[in-house]
Every structure is written in C-alpha cells, then in structure tokens.
Amino acid sequence: MSEAERADLLLQIYYYMRLTRAMEDRTRTLFLQGRIVGGVYTAQGHEATTVGAAMTLRDGDCIVPQHRDLGMHLVRGVSPRAVMCQWLARGNAPTLGRDGQLHIGDMHHGVVPMISMLGESLPVACGVALVMKMRRRSTVVLASCGDGATSTGAFHEALNFASVQRLPVVFVIENNGYAYSTPTAKQFAIEQLAQRAVAYGMPGESVDGNDVLAVMEAVGRAVAHARSGQGPALVECRTFRVRGHSEADKADYVSPALRQEWLTRDPIKRFEEYLTAQGLLSAERRREIEARVRSVVDDAVAFAEASPPPDPATVADYVFAPDGPIAIVGEPGATDPRYVNALDTRTGRPFCTMSQVEEAVTRL
Amino acid sequence: MTAVTYLEAISQAIREEMRRDESVFLLGEDVGTYGGAFKVSAGFLEEFGPERVIDTPMSETAIIGSAVGAALMGMRPIAEMQYIDFITCGFDQIVNMACKMYWRSGIPLPLVIRGPAGGGTHGGPFHSASPEAWFFHTPGIKVVMPATTYDAKGLLKAAIRDNNPVLYLEHKLLYRLPELREELPSEDYVVPLGKAIIRRRGRHITMLTYGAMVHQCLKAAEQLATEDGLEVEVVDLRSLTPLDRETIKESVKRTNKVLIVHEDTLTGGVGAELAALLAEELFDYLDGPIMRVAAPDAPYPYAPPLEMAYLPGVERIVAVARQLAAY
Ligand SMILES: Cc1ncc(C[n+]2csc(CCOP(=O)(O)OP(=O)(O)O)c2C)c(N)n1
Ligand SMILES: [Mg+2]
C-alpha cells in the first residue's frame, strides 16, 4: 500500500466512525422527540470495534451483526436511509415496518438479519460459513456478539460446531462491561473472554476495542486464519458501554468514575489525535468530513420522514415465500430476477438494505 | 419392483432429491457413518460424501441454526432431529429465526426439519413426542405428517422443494410396519403440501385425522361398518399447515357429523382449531357436537399399561363414534 493509499484508507475509517456516531446521535434526538416507534440501542464507544472489524473484510465476505453494530453495517454498504426507515418503521424499510432497529440483511451483499434473541445468530453464521466451505470459496463470515450473549447455549454450540467443522468464521466479542445492568463479574468467571477460544480449539485474542488500528490488526489476523481454511478464530474487543443499555436506561448502576474513565478513552477522539499527529487530518479536511457526515445523516432522516407508513392491509401478507427457483448466493447469475431469492418478492423490487446508487454519497 | 417400507420411502425421497439437486444436503447426529439412528440415511455417506451428509455434534441449536444459515445462502438443507422430541432444544431457531425470516426480510428459507415422532414404541416421556401443535400455532412454518408409504415419499419431496421451512414428522411406529409396504411409482412424483385425502368414503360421520391415527380410524371405520352399519368417511389431513380447509368442509357438509382424532394431547391441539373452524363456518350443517378423541392432558407415559391407556385407539374411537352417531 502506498503512503497516499494508506492515508485515504485511514480517513475512510475515520469517516465511517464519525458517520456511525452521527447516525446514532441523530437517532437519539429523534427518540427524544418521540418520533421513533420503539426502543433505541446505540453504541457510543464501540465505533473502533465495529468499524475496525468490518474494515478487514472483502467482497463476498459476510457479516452477522448484532444490535450495536451500526458501524459494521455502514462499512459493508448498508444504506443510512434504510437504517432511518427502520427506526421510523416506514413501509419501504427493509423489513417493511414489520421489524425495527438493525434487524436487516441482504444475503447478496453478505449481511445476515439478526433477531432479538442474542447469541442465536451465531449458529446461523456457521451455516453461512458451511456453504462457503462446501462451495470452496475463500470468503469468511464475521459474526459478533456481546459479553452477555457469550453465556447463551447458542454461543457455545456455534463455537464448537465451527471448530469441529473448521468453518471460516471469525467471532468478535464486544465486551462492553455490561449486559443491560449485569456486570461481567456476574456474567462469567474467567479473566478474559478470549479464553473461551481455548476450550473450542481455536485461536483467540483480546484487544483494546477502543483502538481502531489494534482492532483491525487483531481481527485481520483472525480473518486471515479463517480465510486460509484453518477454521474459526475469536477476538475479544474490550470496550465500554458509556451510555445506558437503551436510550431509556439512565444506567445509574455504573459508577460515574468508571464511565468517565472510559469517556476519556473515546475511540474517535483517540483516532483523531492519531491522524492529526500523523499530519493526515487537517482542520479543513475535518470540516469536509463533518459536512459529508451531516449531509448523509440529513439525507437519511429526510428520506425516512418522507417515506410512507406501511399499508395496514398488508399486515398478514408474505408469511410464506412463493414457489420458484432459488439461487445459491454468490454464484454467477444469482441475482437474476427469475430466482425467488434474487429480488425481494414481497415488493417485486430489489432488496433495499444496501446503499442505492443515488446515495453513493455515503462513501467518502 | 419391490414393495418398500415407509422408512425406505423417506430414504428414497432424500436420496433422489440429493441426486437431483446439489443444493440439498443432510445434517444431524449420527446421520453419516452410522446412517441415522433408524437407518434412514444408510449408505448416504458413501454416495454423497461427508460434506453433504454431515455428522454433527450433539447440538440441536447448531444443527437447525446452521440449516437456517445455509438456507439463507440458497441451499436446501435437511436437518434431522434424532428423535423429534429434541426439537425443543432448537426451538428458538425455528420459531424466532426461521419462521419470521421471509416475513420480515424477504429472504426465503428453503429448509426441512424432520425426525421420528409419535408413540406406541415404549419410548416414554422423552421419545414419543407429537410436537405438531406448537408449530401448527406458529406462522411461517409448514407442518406435514404422512400416514402412508406413498405419501412419505411424495410429501418429503414436496417439502424439500418448497421455499419455506417445513417440519416433516415421521411416525416411527409406521417406519417398518409390514402392512404399509407399498410398491412406489418408478417415476418422480410429489404429494403437494396442503392437500388432504379421503382414505375411505362414507356419509354418516367424518373422521378428521393424520399420521398413525389414520390407520386406527380406518380400523374403527371398518368395525363400525360391520357392526353398526355406519358409513364413516376418513379424511387424512396429511398437511396441517397449510390446512386443506376445502376438503375438510366439503366432507363435513356431506356427513354433518365430525369426529376429530389425534395422538397429541387434547387441549389446544390441532383438533381444537379444526373444531373452531367447523363451528364458525359450518354451524348450519352440523347435526351433532364436534367430538374429539386425543391423548389425555398429561405427559406421555412409559409402562405398557399406561401407554395403552394413554394412546387413542380403535376401541375409544369406536365408542365415541357410536355416541356421535346416536346423537
Ligand atoms: C437471549 C436473550 N435474552 C435476553 C435478552 C434481553 N436483552 C436484550 S440486550 C441484553 C443484554 C445484552 O448484553 P450483551 O450481550 O453484553 O450486549 P450489549 O447490549 O452489552 O452490547 C438482554 C439481556 C435478549 N435480547 N436475548
Ligand atoms: Mg455487553
């Protein structure tokens, strides 16, 4: 990588981190204004982990993100408009208003839709990776979960199955100190969650989840391991949930001193300082990036607000998929409209989770 | 051509679909080297290799969850539960992950979950399950249960080709029953999901049933014909979801009396929904109460005398049918 390419890459990372934060800040404002239908989960402080982890992937790879992984979605090309349509429960949201939050996905672009039952996405990640292995691909699946979700049976079944089958999966644990009000001391009795890897016979490491370059290095190593056919790997990213579990949670069970300590380690501030010290982020460049971020967020909110609500007459529609051929995702021709999984057959239109051409503006 | 068993028909269906379509594969506990606890997949590993006949760890959530992941990718996995009782260990993957996937994301999930269900084999409380009502109640999954060898093959082929999650329940009492041996067509065929079949025609009472109880009802109908001169119609539902409301209603409109028979427990069972459907839509046609014969509201017992008392059988069906006929 040339010096100029490296500079571009670092600024791209910075942009995604800023965009993630700004999208969530705006979502919070909308929530406080009573414009969001249900609960809101944000991830201030997770940006180095979510953006850094996703930056290690390539075309054809797949993410299996959870509720605090907006950064992963944005890096992989999920549309800010689609995200805002989800929060505002619009009829043209990827789930047509049937589900909210970040419960969205599009297999042709490698995003598996999560469900609220945390941990349950991990076995599904194994199935995606199983197909990659069967089809002799050199692609990988990056699946995340929180410290709380590591206590589910699904987590343990998935790690074990992935290891036995030598599946190309990277498990990223976002250890943010809490699962709702439950601190990690009540969640597990080991020193570091990376130790879980030992029990399943896969490499595991623990990394400073607020240092985006360190996250990229560690997850990059795990991805390389999985891509080389040696099986799964695990990375624990140590970060902190500096806000409440949801925006309705004041989190007064967290000591102010602890929260303050982590606020001073804010991943975006740290990366900014690094970039500035490297001479890569001039005041002017920073203003440009902020302007871009703002325009993308404004556009997403405006688009969502102008979008129609779902049609109540459709409430019981599309419980079952229609008959017809199904393509194996990722094979040549798999997006040919004759396949039932090529288009969103509920609407007859392409899946709308990913950024459309008109919003290519979301890339720096 | 030789007559095959219900179990061989299941095996043939999977083998033929795996030959026909490279996206079909089988995963579960002991399905490979051992050929499955009941030998449904005997010889599969040799023919298809370990990537399409996957011996998994003892992890129902991982089995069903990875079937979901593979189906998201456009494959057509068949997830075997060693006994259908263990489906509860993967319940969330079915009811929350699989059943809501297309409805909320537009991504179809062509996957089959199958395994030996039902009692009568001294399996006790954990190897005799009839779990259909849980899934019958859950939107987003099709539920089928074949009663004959022909249907065992045809329904399974239709299930594998369907673009949705399908729960395919095999009654293990029928697996090797000599009376169910049948010569099957040599050409490819399917039994479409959502189509009931009338197994015996009659004009006095309609028996609505499925699975192994079809055979109990047919025996009861025979006895009622010879001893009481009653002409009983036996409708084998075959699919619970989608439910063939047309065939059910058409039959009841002719007979005007209904007896629902299932092996599952009574309260909140499939029969309760059938009764509600008929009460709502065919009230004017009914000449008697809608009656049900089902297992009592208790867990499935082990000791033979208890099992005999628990399982609905010809004697109870005949007795209740007589009550209904006299009404
Ligand atoms: C299996 C399951 N049980 C309970 C919940 C309710 N719940 C929602 S978030 C949460 C805590 C999650 O903690 P963690 O996995 O650490 O993720 P974090 O929210 O900290 O990112 C709980 C208990 C859930 N979503 N899933
Ligand atoms: Mg947590």
XYZ file of C-alpha atoms and ligand atoms in Angstrom:
718
model
C 0.000 0.000 0.000
C 1.391 3.397 -0.971
C 1.516 6.214 1.513
C -1.334 8.022 -0.258
C -3.464 4.887 -0.275
C -2.824 4.399 3.396
C -3.831 7.989 4.112
C -7.054 7.505 2.143
C -7.825 4.306 3.981
C -7.289 5.881 7.385
C -9.556 8.787 6.509
C -12.174 6.373 5.207
C -12.075 4.600 8.555
C -12.367 7.898 10.363
C -15.327 8.857 8.201
C -17.169 5.622 8.984
C -16.560 6.075 12.702
C -17.866 9.625 12.564
C -20.838 8.614 10.432
C -21.726 5.847 12.871
C -21.614 8.240 15.822
C -23.574 10.914 13.983
C -26.277 8.496 12.848
C -26.731 7.361 16.438
C -26.702 10.909 17.819
C -29.454 11.787 15.378
C -31.380 8.642 16.214
C -31.250 9.650 19.873
C -32.594 13.085 19.042
C -35.437 11.529 17.093
C -36.120 9.235 20.036
C -36.225 12.148 22.482
C -38.607 13.911 20.118
C -40.870 10.877 20.278
C -40.517 10.164 16.586
C -39.120 6.638 16.955
C -41.590 3.851 17.376
C -39.830 1.578 19.888
C -36.658 1.330 21.984
C -33.325 2.639 20.779
C -29.950 0.946 21.289
C -26.824 2.885 20.480
C -23.156 2.075 20.768
C -21.152 5.165 21.610
C -17.626 3.929 22.266
C -17.970 0.814 20.083
C -17.017 2.533 16.837
C -13.398 1.375 16.763
C -14.558 -2.202 17.244
C -17.431 -2.270 14.777
C -15.808 -0.192 12.043
C -12.360 -1.705 12.558
C -13.629 -5.292 12.440
C -15.675 -4.748 9.288
C -12.823 -2.943 7.526
C -10.898 -6.226 7.411
C -13.438 -7.812 5.038
C -13.673 -8.110 1.258
C -16.375 -8.597 -1.339
C -18.063 -11.940 -0.869
C -17.498 -11.981 2.877
C -20.479 -11.886 5.191
C -21.251 -10.111 8.438
C -23.600 -11.373 11.126
C -24.001 -8.214 13.189
C -25.944 -7.557 16.388
C -27.753 -4.620 17.929
C -24.746 -2.335 18.497
C -23.128 -2.927 15.133
C -24.271 0.016 13.043
C -20.592 0.619 12.246
C -20.322 -2.818 10.619
C -23.446 -2.210 8.576
C -22.228 1.136 7.272
C -18.786 -0.160 6.337
C -20.357 -3.041 4.420
C -22.566 -0.689 2.435
C -25.856 -0.741 4.302
C -27.843 2.343 3.459
C -28.262 5.084 6.097
C -31.654 5.696 4.522
C -32.636 2.076 5.131
C -31.478 2.372 8.741
C -33.550 5.501 9.339
C -36.561 3.905 7.634
C -36.196 1.024 10.102
C -36.170 3.353 13.124
C -39.182 5.226 11.812
C -40.999 1.973 10.874
C -41.628 3.009 7.292
C -43.381 0.895 4.701
C -40.320 0.992 2.439
C -37.886 -0.046 5.183
C -36.065 -3.330 4.530
C -38.489 -5.077 6.886
C -41.491 -3.128 5.532
C -42.139 -1.862 9.047
C -42.605 -5.410 10.346
C -39.474 -5.248 12.477
C -37.313 -2.378 13.685
C -33.798 -1.423 14.685
C -30.859 -3.002 12.871
C -32.733 -6.219 12.163
C -31.925 -6.032 8.479
C -29.950 -8.000 5.960
C -29.328 -8.853 2.335
C -27.523 -12.084 1.568
C -26.330 -10.911 -1.846
C -24.296 -8.288 -0.028
C -23.371 -10.513 2.880
C -25.475 -9.193 5.733
C -27.478 -11.660 7.841
C -30.514 -10.156 9.588
C -30.316 -10.533 13.356
C -33.144 -11.384 15.728
C -33.566 -10.044 19.253
C -32.578 -13.369 20.821
C -28.897 -12.586 21.251
C -26.484 -15.408 20.554
C -28.894 -17.132 18.165
C -27.253 -15.555 15.121
C -24.006 -17.401 15.778
C -25.210 -20.864 14.674
C -26.682 -19.173 11.602
C -23.245 -17.694 10.889
C -21.921 -21.259 10.964
C -24.434 -22.276 8.306
C -23.369 -19.447 6.007
C -19.735 -20.429 6.525
C -20.591 -24.078 5.906
C -21.846 -23.144 2.449
C -18.704 -21.104 1.740
C -16.663 -24.157 2.667
C -18.815 -26.513 0.565
C -18.540 -24.198 -2.425
C -14.744 -23.966 -1.993
C -14.768 -20.217 -1.554
C -12.058 -18.230 0.161
C -14.595 -15.958 1.829
C -15.280 -15.619 5.549
C -18.107 -14.816 7.946
C -17.613 -12.239 10.689
C -20.095 -12.748 13.500
C -20.345 -10.591 16.590
C -21.911 -10.803 19.995
C -21.800 -9.059 23.349
C -20.296 -10.246 26.618
C -23.800 -11.198 27.773
C -24.509 -13.304 24.699
C -21.417 -15.416 25.414
C -23.442 -17.017 28.205
C -26.062 -18.450 25.849
C -26.086 -22.046 24.766
C -26.167 -20.924 21.148
C -22.777 -19.222 21.566
C -21.162 -22.401 22.830
C -22.829 -24.677 20.285
C -21.754 -22.359 17.486
C -18.117 -22.094 18.563
C -17.871 -25.831 18.978
C -19.575 -26.626 15.678
C -17.464 -24.066 13.804
C -14.302 -25.560 15.203
C -15.238 -29.201 14.601
C -16.180 -28.356 11.008
C -13.220 -25.943 10.553
C -15.567 -23.267 9.306
C -14.342 -19.883 8.053
C -15.922 -17.844 10.848
C -14.458 -15.051 12.925
C -16.234 -14.498 16.221
C -15.899 -10.953 17.512
C -16.955 -10.484 21.119
C -17.727 -6.911 22.027
C -17.053 -6.908 25.738
C -18.501 -3.618 26.862
C -18.545 -4.381 30.580
C -22.262 -4.825 30.911
C -25.211 -6.807 29.675
C -28.021 -4.405 30.486
C -27.356 -3.890 34.232
C -25.331 -7.086 34.663
C -21.581 -6.509 35.016
C -19.159 -9.011 33.541
C -18.290 -10.319 37.021
C -21.798 -11.774 37.192
C -21.642 -12.978 33.601
C -18.548 -15.180 33.539
C -15.839 -16.409 35.881
C -12.795 -16.272 33.618
C -10.246 -13.487 33.226
C -10.825 -12.703 29.592
C -13.485 -13.861 27.169
C -10.761 -14.673 24.658
C -10.068 -17.711 26.850
C -13.312 -19.210 25.614
C -11.477 -19.942 22.372
C -9.140 -22.380 24.117
C -11.981 -24.678 25.082
C -13.071 -24.995 21.477
C -9.653 -25.382 19.941
C -9.424 -22.125 18.054
C -7.069 -19.165 18.316
C -8.345 -16.333 20.470
C -7.012 -12.947 21.399
C -8.112 -9.995 23.426
C -7.581 -6.496 22.120
C -8.178 -2.887 23.108
C -11.527 -2.358 21.446
C -11.191 1.406 21.531
C -8.093 1.408 19.331
C -9.286 1.036 15.771
C -5.896 0.091 14.343
C -5.325 -2.533 17.011
C -8.793 -3.974 16.309
C -8.042 -4.109 12.604
C -4.780 -5.904 13.230
C -6.258 -8.495 15.570
C -9.420 -9.111 13.559
C -7.317 -9.048 10.391
C -5.206 -11.892 11.771
C -8.327 -13.852 12.678
C -9.808 -13.248 9.221
C -6.591 -14.387 7.543
C -6.653 -17.538 9.663
C -10.270 -18.281 8.719
C -9.690 -17.421 5.068
C -6.759 -19.802 4.844
C -9.015 -22.744 5.662
C -7.672 -23.346 9.144
C -11.033 -22.853 10.802
C -12.579 -20.269 13.095
C -10.897 -17.704 15.323
C -12.089 -15.467 18.113
C -11.285 -11.876 19.031
C -12.452 -10.198 22.199
C -12.629 -6.433 21.816
C -12.568 -4.755 25.222
C -14.620 -1.596 25.213
C -17.274 0.018 27.356
C -20.920 0.906 27.073
C -20.664 4.561 28.090
C -24.409 5.154 27.717
C -27.397 3.201 29.020
C -28.399 -0.190 27.741
C -31.065 1.599 25.738
C -31.792 5.275 25.494
C -34.436 4.789 28.175
C -31.847 3.475 30.664
C -30.034 6.004 32.846
C -27.515 3.306 33.824
C -27.115 4.632 37.358
C -25.704 1.200 38.252
C -22.458 2.233 36.531
C -20.142 4.303 38.691
C -19.605 7.809 37.295
C -15.842 7.441 37.750
C -15.739 4.291 35.634
C -17.838 5.868 32.927
C -15.668 8.976 32.982
C -12.537 6.906 32.657
C -13.851 5.256 29.502
C -15.138 8.518 28.085
C -11.577 9.800 28.134
C -10.628 6.784 26.005
C -13.207 7.646 23.377
C -12.169 5.771 20.226
C -12.988 8.566 17.815
C -11.108 11.190 19.799
C -8.149 8.839 20.040
C -8.108 8.179 16.329
C -8.472 11.872 15.583
C -5.450 12.604 17.720
C -3.503 9.915 15.920
C -4.472 11.202 12.490
C -3.691 14.765 13.455
C -0.307 13.789 14.832
C 0.388 11.934 11.586
C -0.473 15.068 9.680
C -3.369 13.338 7.906
C -6.283 15.263 9.325
C -6.046 18.971 8.730
C -8.700 21.248 10.162
C -10.010 21.726 6.663
C -10.190 18.007 5.898
C -12.001 17.510 9.137
C -14.564 20.171 8.253
C -15.100 18.494 4.895
C -15.675 15.129 6.526
C -18.066 16.628 9.065
C -20.016 18.283 6.282
C -20.242 14.999 4.409
C -21.364 13.137 7.521
C -24.005 15.738 8.228
C -25.347 15.666 4.698
C -25.618 11.871 4.706
C -27.447 11.870 8.035
C -29.726 14.730 6.965
C -30.495 12.921 3.741
C -31.274 9.667 5.567
C -33.627 11.347 8.017
C -35.332 13.428 5.325
C -35.750 10.353 3.154
C -37.222 8.332 6.019
C -39.548 11.108 7.096
C -40.848 11.494 3.560
C -41.368 7.743 3.270
C -44.830 6.223 3.570
C -46.033 4.193 6.544
C -46.784 0.530 5.847
C -50.196 -0.304 4.430
C -52.291 -1.890 7.205
C -53.951 -4.100 4.599
C -50.649 -5.979 4.190
C -50.399 -6.999 7.848
C -50.907 -10.721 7.247
C -49.221 -10.894 3.836
C -45.945 -12.580 2.899
C -45.824 -15.150 5.668
C -44.631 -17.711 3.114
C -42.274 -17.308 0.173
C -43.616 -18.165 -3.274
C -42.584 -21.196 -5.345
C -39.814 -20.968 -7.912
C -36.093 -21.499 -8.346
C -33.655 -20.381 -5.660
C -30.098 -19.367 -6.489
C -27.064 -20.248 -4.437
C -25.987 -16.828 -3.240
C -22.637 -15.701 -4.574
C -22.676 -17.943 -7.678
C -22.674 -16.342 -11.124
C -26.157 -15.204 -12.134
C -27.536 -15.493 -8.594
C -29.182 -12.081 -8.828
C -31.103 -12.956 -11.994
C -34.675 -11.872 -11.253
C -36.045 -15.318 -12.109
C -34.769 -16.531 -8.737
C -37.075 -16.224 -5.758
C -34.158 -15.037 -3.597
C -32.786 -12.538 -6.134
C -35.382 -9.851 -5.556
C -37.481 -9.010 -2.551
C -40.512 -10.966 -3.771
C -42.723 -9.203 -1.227
C -42.342 -5.978 -3.171
C -41.114 -7.271 -6.526
C -38.203 -4.841 -6.218
C -34.527 -5.267 -5.352
C -33.706 -5.643 -1.667
C -33.357 -2.152 -0.238
C -30.965 -2.740 2.646
C -27.890 -1.627 0.749
C -26.988 1.858 -0.396
C -28.608 2.600 -3.715
C -26.740 4.318 -6.488
C -28.319 7.675 -5.720
C -26.841 7.639 -2.266
C -23.340 6.662 -3.298
C -22.626 9.834 -1.389
C -22.269 7.631 1.719
C -18.776 6.671 0.619
C -16.144 9.295 1.252
C -40.339 -53.774 -8.459
C -40.413 -54.439 -4.733
C -42.734 -53.085 -2.105
C -40.889 -50.721 0.233
C -41.484 -49.617 3.795
C -42.489 -46.158 4.997
C -38.891 -45.705 6.180
C -37.446 -46.742 2.835
C -39.752 -44.284 1.132
C -38.323 -41.477 3.289
C -34.826 -42.612 2.491
C -35.602 -42.754 -1.241
C -37.043 -39.256 -1.204
C -33.914 -37.761 0.344
C -31.546 -39.755 -1.835
C -33.360 -38.868 -5.056
C -33.550 -35.184 -4.140
C -29.849 -35.136 -3.275
C -29.075 -36.684 -6.649
C -31.367 -34.271 -8.461
C -30.283 -31.050 -6.741
C -26.777 -30.293 -5.492
C -28.152 -27.735 -3.037
C -29.842 -30.449 -0.958
C -27.819 -31.840 1.946
C -28.432 -33.637 5.221
C -27.112 -32.796 8.660
C -27.763 -34.244 12.078
C -26.498 -36.534 14.782
C -25.213 -39.923 13.593
C -26.633 -39.465 10.090
C -23.332 -40.199 8.332
C -21.148 -43.100 9.391
C -23.979 -44.766 11.291
C -26.674 -43.973 8.723
C -29.044 -42.408 11.257
C -30.496 -43.804 14.476
C -33.228 -45.504 12.407
C -31.026 -46.010 9.316
C -32.909 -43.539 7.159
C -29.593 -42.378 5.656
C -27.808 -45.742 5.482
C -25.373 -45.658 2.568
C -25.668 -41.897 2.067
C -22.189 -41.062 3.297
C -20.686 -43.471 0.775
C -22.715 -41.990 -2.048
C -22.607 -38.278 -1.233
C -19.549 -37.796 0.971
C -19.089 -36.042 4.320
C -19.858 -32.531 3.050
C -23.414 -33.439 2.086
C -24.079 -35.934 4.867
C -22.826 -34.169 7.941
C -22.388 -35.883 11.280
C -22.852 -33.036 13.725
C -22.078 -32.613 17.401
C -24.999 -33.112 19.781
C -26.220 -29.548 19.285
C -29.773 -29.055 18.067
C -29.439 -25.270 18.056
C -26.319 -25.534 15.909
C -27.972 -28.088 13.615
C -31.098 -26.034 12.985
C -29.229 -22.711 13.132
C -26.714 -23.752 10.537
C -29.517 -25.134 8.404
C -31.017 -21.637 8.567
C -27.673 -20.093 7.575
C -27.276 -22.483 4.665
C -30.848 -21.825 3.527
C -30.174 -18.085 3.634
C -27.425 -18.842 1.133
C -29.914 -20.617 -1.129
C -29.126 -24.202 -0.155
C -31.838 -26.712 0.759
C -30.663 -28.294 3.991
C -32.473 -31.156 5.688
C -31.905 -31.045 9.441
C -32.562 -34.343 11.179
C -33.659 -34.492 14.790
C -32.604 -37.894 16.098
C -35.977 -38.066 17.824
C -38.382 -35.244 17.216
C -38.559 -34.742 20.998
C -35.179 -32.971 20.790
C -36.611 -30.285 18.564
C -37.308 -28.333 21.745
C -33.533 -27.841 22.124
C -33.581 -25.888 18.862
C -36.984 -24.269 19.338
C -35.823 -20.664 19.101
C -34.042 -21.229 15.813
C -37.353 -22.400 14.395
C -39.941 -20.080 15.879
C -37.927 -16.869 16.016
C -35.162 -17.270 13.460
C -36.659 -19.356 10.679
C -40.392 -18.675 10.883
C -40.074 -14.890 10.784
C -37.278 -14.628 8.232
C -39.139 -14.255 4.945
C -41.946 -12.235 6.504
C -39.569 -9.599 7.872
C -36.600 -9.715 5.477
C -37.945 -11.071 2.190
C -35.273 -13.788 2.172
C -36.803 -17.236 1.576
C -35.664 -20.139 3.765
C -35.961 -23.458 1.949
C -35.263 -25.877 4.754
C -36.692 -29.102 6.122
C -36.590 -30.224 9.726
C -37.528 -33.850 10.084
C -37.406 -36.669 12.560
C -39.199 -39.599 14.181
C -42.324 -38.556 16.067
C -45.156 -40.271 17.840
C -45.629 -43.056 20.337
C -46.549 -46.675 20.634
C -42.934 -47.787 20.809
C -42.445 -47.733 24.612
C -40.366 -44.589 24.228
C -41.616 -42.948 27.413
C -41.975 -39.215 28.057
C -38.940 -38.126 26.004
C -39.048 -40.327 22.915
C -42.724 -40.292 21.943
C -43.474 -36.670 21.155
C -46.208 -35.319 18.950
C -44.946 -31.716 18.740
C -47.126 -30.543 15.870
C -49.388 -28.189 17.810
C -46.536 -25.852 18.786
C -45.596 -25.374 15.151
C -49.158 -25.516 13.825
C -49.706 -22.463 16.015
C -46.638 -20.663 14.651
C -46.974 -18.679 11.426
C -44.163 -19.198 8.943
C -43.598 -22.949 9.008
C -45.400 -25.680 7.125
C -46.185 -28.875 9.034
C -46.813 -32.235 7.414
C -47.216 -35.791 8.663
C -47.538 -38.679 6.208
C -49.628 -41.744 7.063
C -48.716 -43.950 4.093
C -45.589 -45.041 2.295
C -46.597 -43.271 -0.922
C -47.179 -40.036 0.972
C -43.995 -40.413 2.998
C -42.003 -40.116 -0.195
C -44.157 -37.631 -2.054
C -44.643 -35.233 0.850
C -40.948 -35.237 1.673
C -40.026 -34.422 -1.909
C -42.532 -31.568 -1.884
C -41.137 -30.371 1.451
C -37.566 -30.357 0.143
C -38.620 -28.420 -2.975
C -40.664 -25.898 -1.005
C -39.136 -22.456 -0.456
C -40.107 -22.278 3.207
C -39.298 -24.014 6.467
C -41.167 -27.308 6.597
C -41.491 -29.559 9.619
C -41.807 -33.118 8.349
C -42.982 -35.513 11.044
C -42.291 -39.204 10.533
C -44.339 -41.553 12.663
C -41.762 -44.047 13.885
C -44.365 -46.721 14.586
C -45.006 -46.779 10.846
C -41.325 -46.978 9.842
C -41.214 -50.723 9.230
C -44.862 -51.747 9.545
C -45.348 -54.658 7.098
C -48.935 -53.602 6.236
C -47.633 -50.284 4.969
C -45.265 -51.799 2.427
C -46.096 -50.400 -0.968
C -44.792 -50.506 -4.494
C -43.969 -46.938 -5.400
C -44.026 -45.393 -8.866
C -40.670 -45.613 -10.571
C -41.032 -42.086 -11.922
C -40.568 -38.925 -9.882
C -43.683 -37.698 -8.051
C -44.641 -35.316 -5.267
C -47.614 -35.117 -2.936
C -48.391 -31.402 -2.810
C -48.322 -29.699 0.585
C -51.722 -28.526 1.767
C -53.831 -31.275 0.184
C -55.805 -33.691 2.342
C -57.012 -37.029 1.014
C -60.153 -39.006 1.691
C -58.989 -42.503 2.678
C -62.439 -44.028 2.987
C -65.738 -42.670 1.753
C -68.853 -42.572 3.919
C -71.947 -40.494 4.549
C -72.670 -40.706 8.288
C -69.610 -39.329 10.079
C -66.392 -37.587 9.007
C -63.278 -38.555 10.917
C -60.569 -35.890 10.613
C -57.164 -37.299 11.426
C -53.496 -37.551 10.400
C -50.351 -39.585 10.995
C -50.590 -43.026 12.590
C -54.144 -42.318 13.775
C -55.295 -42.596 10.169
C -54.847 -46.347 10.475
C -56.687 -46.510 13.801
C -59.557 -44.569 12.259
C -59.672 -46.864 9.241
C -59.873 -49.900 11.509
C -62.574 -48.224 13.568
C -64.497 -47.346 10.414
C -64.371 -50.956 9.291
C -65.679 -52.161 12.631
C -68.450 -49.547 12.642
C -69.450 -50.621 9.157
C -69.722 -54.303 10.009
C -71.158 -53.982 13.492
C -73.310 -50.856 13.223
C -73.870 -50.366 9.522
C -72.300 -46.926 9.856
C -70.570 -45.393 6.834
C -67.650 -43.412 8.154
C -65.564 -41.100 5.984
C -61.895 -40.895 6.964
C -60.031 -37.739 5.946
C -56.240 -37.892 6.217
C -55.130 -34.275 6.533
C -51.515 -35.027 5.520
C -50.622 -31.320 5.867
C -51.576 -29.347 8.962
C -50.079 -26.144 7.564
C -51.267 -25.281 5.018
C -54.555 -26.802 6.075
C -56.851 -28.101 3.344
C -59.978 -26.340 4.571
C -61.818 -27.102 1.351
C -61.586 -30.886 1.613
C -62.493 -30.757 5.294
C -65.538 -28.590 4.745
C -66.677 -30.452 1.671
C -66.670 -33.727 3.607
C -68.437 -32.351 6.674
C -71.111 -30.731 4.542
C -71.987 -34.227 3.291
C -71.785 -36.148 6.575
C -72.915 -33.443 9.025
C -71.097 -35.096 11.906
C -67.422 -34.796 12.846
C -65.064 -36.779 14.990
C -61.511 -35.443 15.239
C -58.805 -37.932 16.197
C -55.201 -37.184 17.047
C -52.403 -38.761 19.019
C -51.290 -35.450 20.524
C -52.850 -34.255 23.781
C -56.322 -32.749 23.739
C -56.200 -29.183 24.987
C -55.004 -26.648 22.449
C -54.251 -29.420 19.988
C -54.816 -29.349 16.257
C -58.309 -30.703 16.889
C -59.267 -27.605 18.835
C -58.564 -25.455 15.780
C -60.439 -27.826 13.479
C -63.414 -27.709 15.832
C -63.330 -23.923 15.886
C -63.136 -23.753 12.111
C -66.156 -26.015 11.714
C -68.152 -24.241 14.428
C -67.518 -20.905 12.757
C -68.053 -21.881 9.169
C -70.334 -24.924 9.098
C -72.612 -24.361 12.104
C -75.711 -24.818 9.982
C -74.518 -28.129 8.625
C -73.753 -29.816 11.933
C -76.196 -32.410 13.238
C -74.248 -33.174 16.405
C -71.463 -31.873 18.610
C -67.965 -31.775 17.199
C -66.219 -34.534 19.116
C -62.571 -35.292 19.756
C -60.509 -38.331 20.630
C -56.981 -37.436 21.703
C -54.382 -38.265 24.324
C -55.209 -37.009 27.833
C -53.630 -33.785 29.063
C -50.662 -35.499 30.663
C -47.087 -36.259 29.606
C -46.503 -39.408 27.621
C -46.004 -42.442 29.958
C -43.545 -45.349 29.819
C -45.064 -48.555 31.255
C -47.077 -50.544 28.694
C -50.404 -50.465 30.628
C -50.066 -46.705 30.990
C -49.116 -46.260 27.361
C -52.132 -48.367 26.312
C -54.413 -46.200 28.438
C -52.877 -43.046 27.039
C -52.828 -43.616 23.293
C -56.086 -43.178 21.398
C -57.011 -46.497 19.814
C -59.746 -48.262 17.883
C -61.819 -49.018 20.956
C -62.138 -45.396 22.056
C -62.668 -44.149 18.554
C -65.488 -46.670 18.021
C -67.110 -45.782 21.341
C -67.091 -42.040 20.688
C -68.238 -42.529 17.091
C -71.228 -44.502 18.368
C -72.131 -41.703 20.772
C -71.930 -39.246 17.934
C -73.944 -41.433 15.579
C -76.680 -41.775 18.190
C -76.883 -38.027 18.729
C -31.243 -14.487 24.629
C -31.668 -13.151 25.128
N -32.036 -12.992 26.414
C -32.399 -11.782 26.876
C -32.406 -10.683 26.059
C -32.813 -9.311 26.596
N -31.621 -8.442 26.473
C -31.520 -7.552 25.462
S -29.989 -6.884 25.399
C -29.489 -7.722 26.769
C -28.100 -7.576 27.256
C -27.134 -7.926 26.190
O -25.847 -7.841 26.671
P -24.585 -8.100 25.761
O -24.700 -9.408 25.070
O -23.386 -7.894 26.603
O -24.680 -6.980 24.636
P -24.652 -5.390 24.858
O -26.081 -4.953 24.927
O -23.907 -5.111 26.106
O -23.983 -4.876 23.661
C -30.506 -8.511 27.266
C -30.419 -9.336 28.481
C -32.052 -10.892 24.711
N -32.088 -9.898 23.824
N -31.679 -12.113 24.261
Mg -22.317 -6.134 26.908
